[in-house]
């Protein structure tokens, strides 16, 4: 099996699963397909509307974890800087060289949605980091496209209850940030 085929299998599998994906199953499906590139312990955090906290997306039939601060955590650093953060993890990996925890921003154009964290064996090379960015891009697109179909993803991003009128107004607003080659709006 070549390295390219592992990355292709992962992306093709994730894209194929996306067509009938229920929003509540997003994390489970990403975890299942990230194994193809050697990634484990996948976590997805979405930023709250105030952009102060990163709220963990629970897996199906799993309790929600604790939020992380945008200003005082390694995942928050990836969110703020829009750069990949690589942290060595103690312990031995399969090759005896340990493992690394990667935090990648979830971006829809210029809009920051959150971060994805995953663990890989050893120290990641540029090809693996590029594959992880591809995973993050697909996750961001799935968050955007699946959000209208259930309240689960929207509720994760709320730090307090929203009135019906506020929710209706929020749904009619454009994205917080939008960019193209010619213009940036924020």
Tab-separated table of C-alpha atoms in Angstrom:
chain	number	residue	atom	x	y	z
A	1	UNK	CA	0.000	0.000	0.000
A	2	UNK	CA	1.488	3.356	-0.976
A	3	UNK	CA	1.378	6.479	1.147
A	4	UNK	CA	-0.785	8.238	-1.441
A	5	UNK	CA	-3.381	5.488	-1.392
A	6	UNK	CA	-3.819	5.784	2.391
A	7	UNK	CA	-4.518	9.513	2.094
A	8	UNK	CA	-6.794	9.027	-0.875
A	9	UNK	CA	-8.728	6.228	0.854
A	10	UNK	CA	-9.224	8.446	3.889
A	11	UNK	CA	-10.504	11.442	1.910
A	12	UNK	CA	-12.639	9.388	-0.477
A	13	UNK	CA	-14.137	7.454	2.423
A	14	UNK	CA	-14.892	10.619	4.383
A	15	UNK	CA	-16.450	12.310	1.366
A	16	UNK	CA	-18.542	9.234	0.511
A	17	UNK	CA	-19.803	9.014	4.105
A	18	UNK	CA	-20.699	12.718	4.095
A	19	UNK	CA	-23.655	12.359	1.730
A	20	UNK	CA	-25.933	10.710	4.284
A	21	UNK	CA	-24.116	11.859	7.408
A	22	UNK	CA	-26.243	12.967	10.329
A	23	UNK	CA	-24.607	15.931	12.106
A	24	UNK	CA	-24.472	13.990	15.399
A	25	UNK	CA	-22.291	11.340	13.733
A	26	UNK	CA	-19.616	13.711	12.414
A	27	UNK	CA	-16.957	12.971	15.036
A	28	UNK	CA	-17.494	9.201	14.833
A	29	UNK	CA	-17.147	9.192	11.040
A	30	UNK	CA	-14.022	11.368	11.129
A	31	UNK	CA	-12.448	9.066	13.734
A	32	UNK	CA	-13.225	6.007	11.628
A	33	UNK	CA	-11.597	7.465	8.502
A	34	UNK	CA	-8.648	9.255	10.147
A	35	UNK	CA	-7.207	5.835	11.008
A	36	UNK	CA	-6.320	5.510	7.302
A	37	UNK	CA	-3.574	8.121	7.738
A	38	UNK	CA	-2.453	6.826	11.118
A	39	UNK	CA	-4.326	9.403	13.207
A	40	UNK	CA	-5.989	8.517	16.497
A	41	UNK	CA	-7.611	10.232	19.472
A	42	UNK	CA	-9.442	12.678	17.187
A	43	UNK	CA	-11.269	15.537	18.912
A	44	UNK	CA	-13.276	18.334	17.331
A	45	UNK	CA	-13.856	21.623	19.140
A	46	UNK	CA	-16.164	24.351	17.834
A	47	UNK	CA	-15.778	27.941	18.968
A	48	UNK	CA	-18.688	29.523	20.823
A	49	UNK	CA	-20.383	32.564	19.286
A	50	UNK	CA	-18.479	34.909	21.596
A	51	UNK	CA	-15.195	33.282	20.441
A	52	UNK	CA	-13.987	32.776	24.012
A	53	UNK	CA	-14.322	29.008	24.424
A	54	UNK	CA	-13.660	25.937	22.300
A	55	UNK	CA	-16.500	23.518	22.959
A	56	UNK	CA	-15.857	19.792	22.401
A	57	UNK	CA	-18.101	17.933	20.003
A	58	UNK	CA	-19.248	14.734	21.692
A	59	UNK	CA	-19.180	11.415	19.907
A	60	UNK	CA	-22.543	9.724	19.537
A	61	UNK	CA	-23.776	8.325	22.875
A	62	UNK	CA	-20.960	10.088	24.731
A	63	UNK	CA	-21.030	12.859	27.332
A	64	UNK	CA	-19.728	16.236	26.270
A	65	UNK	CA	-16.296	17.138	27.636
A	66	UNK	CA	-15.161	20.414	29.159
A	67	UNK	CA	-14.598	23.508	27.036
A	68	UNK	CA	-11.131	24.987	26.558
A	69	UNK	CA	-10.248	28.669	26.593
A	70	UNK	CA	-9.364	30.319	23.301
A	71	UNK	CA	-6.798	32.530	25.054
A	72	UNK	CA	-5.167	30.009	27.384
A	73	UNK	CA	-4.835	26.633	25.653
A	74	UNK	CA	-2.759	25.014	22.923
A	75	UNK	CA	-5.879	24.347	20.821
A	76	UNK	CA	-6.777	28.013	21.348
A	77	UNK	CA	-3.364	28.995	19.986
A	78	UNK	CA	-4.062	27.020	16.793
A	79	UNK	CA	-7.458	28.733	16.571
A	80	UNK	CA	-6.059	32.238	17.143
A	81	UNK	CA	-3.051	31.947	14.823
A	82	UNK	CA	-4.683	29.711	12.173
A	83	UNK	CA	-1.527	27.573	12.252
A	84	UNK	CA	-0.855	23.925	13.050
A	85	UNK	CA	0.432	23.340	16.575
A	86	UNK	CA	2.532	20.183	17.073
A	87	UNK	CA	3.122	18.961	20.637
A	88	UNK	CA	5.240	15.917	21.493
A	89	UNK	CA	3.363	13.369	23.603
A	90	UNK	CA	5.094	11.338	26.316
A	91	UNK	CA	5.181	7.605	25.822
A	92	UNK	CA	6.361	5.270	23.146
A	93	UNK	CA	4.755	5.143	19.743
A	94	UNK	CA	4.742	2.075	17.539
A	95	UNK	CA	8.250	2.893	16.314
A	96	UNK	CA	9.610	3.736	19.776
A	97	UNK	CA	9.911	7.434	18.960
A	98	UNK	CA	6.829	8.635	20.810
A	99	UNK	CA	3.914	10.398	19.229
A	100	UNK	CA	2.751	13.913	18.459
A	101	UNK	CA	-0.487	15.755	19.117
A	102	UNK	CA	-1.529	18.056	16.276
A	103	UNK	CA	-4.003	20.899	16.623
A	104	UNK	CA	-5.302	22.293	13.328
A	105	UNK	CA	-7.715	25.169	12.767
A	106	UNK	CA	-11.090	24.480	11.188
A	107	UNK	CA	-11.523	27.164	8.548
A	108	UNK	CA	-14.303	27.956	6.113
A	109	UNK	CA	-12.491	30.466	3.958
A	110	UNK	CA	-11.401	33.033	6.533
A	111	UNK	CA	-14.068	32.144	9.099
A	112	UNK	CA	-12.609	30.240	12.036
A	113	UNK	CA	-15.014	27.539	13.225
A	114	UNK	CA	-12.847	25.713	15.774
A	115	UNK	CA	-10.012	23.191	15.850
A	116	UNK	CA	-9.391	19.495	15.351
A	117	UNK	CA	-6.882	17.621	17.480
A	118	UNK	CA	-5.366	14.273	16.571
A	119	UNK	CA	-2.443	12.098	17.575
A	120	UNK	CA	0.061	10.561	15.157
A	121	UNK	CA	3.035	8.264	15.736
A	122	UNK	CA	6.438	9.915	15.786
A	123	UNK	CA	7.113	13.402	14.506
A	124	UNK	CA	4.867	14.320	11.552
A	125	UNK	CA	6.420	15.111	8.178
A	126	UNK	CA	5.027	17.709	5.763
A	127	UNK	CA	3.014	15.115	3.824
A	128	UNK	CA	1.217	13.927	6.965
A	129	UNK	CA	0.571	17.505	8.066
A	130	UNK	CA	-0.869	18.240	4.601
A	131	UNK	CA	-3.174	15.210	4.940
A	132	UNK	CA	-4.278	16.400	8.372
A	133	UNK	CA	-5.062	19.813	6.870
A	134	UNK	CA	-7.184	18.047	4.245
A	135	UNK	CA	-9.079	16.317	7.072
A	136	UNK	CA	-9.555	19.681	8.826
A	137	UNK	CA	-10.846	21.257	5.605
A	138	UNK	CA	-13.397	18.492	5.068
A	139	UNK	CA	-14.505	18.717	8.720
A	140	UNK	CA	-15.010	22.486	8.418
A	141	UNK	CA	-17.076	22.052	5.258
A	142	UNK	CA	-19.162	19.343	6.918
A	143	UNK	CA	-19.802	21.559	9.957
A	144	UNK	CA	-21.067	24.299	7.633
A	145	UNK	CA	-23.154	22.049	5.392
A	146	UNK	CA	-24.633	19.856	8.141
A	147	UNK	CA	-25.442	22.630	10.654
A	148	UNK	CA	-28.825	23.542	9.121
A	149	UNK	CA	-30.105	19.969	9.506
A	150	UNK	CA	-30.169	19.758	13.278
A	151	UNK	CA	-29.674	21.947	16.351
A	152	UNK	CA	-26.793	19.918	17.786
A	153	UNK	CA	-23.937	21.823	16.144
A	154	UNK	CA	-25.621	25.201	16.690
A	155	UNK	CA	-26.276	24.405	20.357
A	156	UNK	CA	-22.609	23.554	20.894
A	157	UNK	CA	-21.677	27.071	19.851
A	158	UNK	CA	-24.133	28.784	22.199
A	159	UNK	CA	-22.946	29.803	25.635
A	160	UNK	CA	-26.488	30.767	26.671
A	161	UNK	CA	-30.052	30.267	25.514
A	162	UNK	CA	-31.155	32.192	22.474
A	163	UNK	CA	-34.652	33.590	22.078
A	164	UNK	CA	-36.635	32.561	19.035
A	165	UNK	CA	-36.346	36.020	17.485
A	166	UNK	CA	-32.571	36.122	18.094
A	167	UNK	CA	-32.193	32.671	16.550
A	168	UNK	CA	-34.155	33.735	13.481
A	169	UNK	CA	-31.996	36.865	13.109
A	170	UNK	CA	-28.788	34.862	13.581
A	171	UNK	CA	-29.838	32.451	10.819
A	172	UNK	CA	-30.310	35.314	8.356
A	173	UNK	CA	-26.910	36.917	8.990
A	174	UNK	CA	-24.030	36.286	6.608
A	175	UNK	CA	-20.897	34.532	7.900
A	176	UNK	CA	-18.829	36.557	10.389
A	177	UNK	CA	-15.930	36.626	7.926
A	178	UNK	CA	-15.780	36.026	4.195
A	179	UNK	CA	-12.893	36.346	1.779
A	180	UNK	CA	-12.117	35.910	-1.882
A	181	UNK	CA	-9.099	36.830	-3.965
A	182	UNK	CA	-10.541	40.320	-4.430
A	183	UNK	CA	-12.209	41.215	-1.136
A	184	UNK	CA	-12.321	40.436	2.588
A	185	UNK	CA	-15.404	41.191	4.685
A	186	UNK	CA	-15.521	40.850	8.447
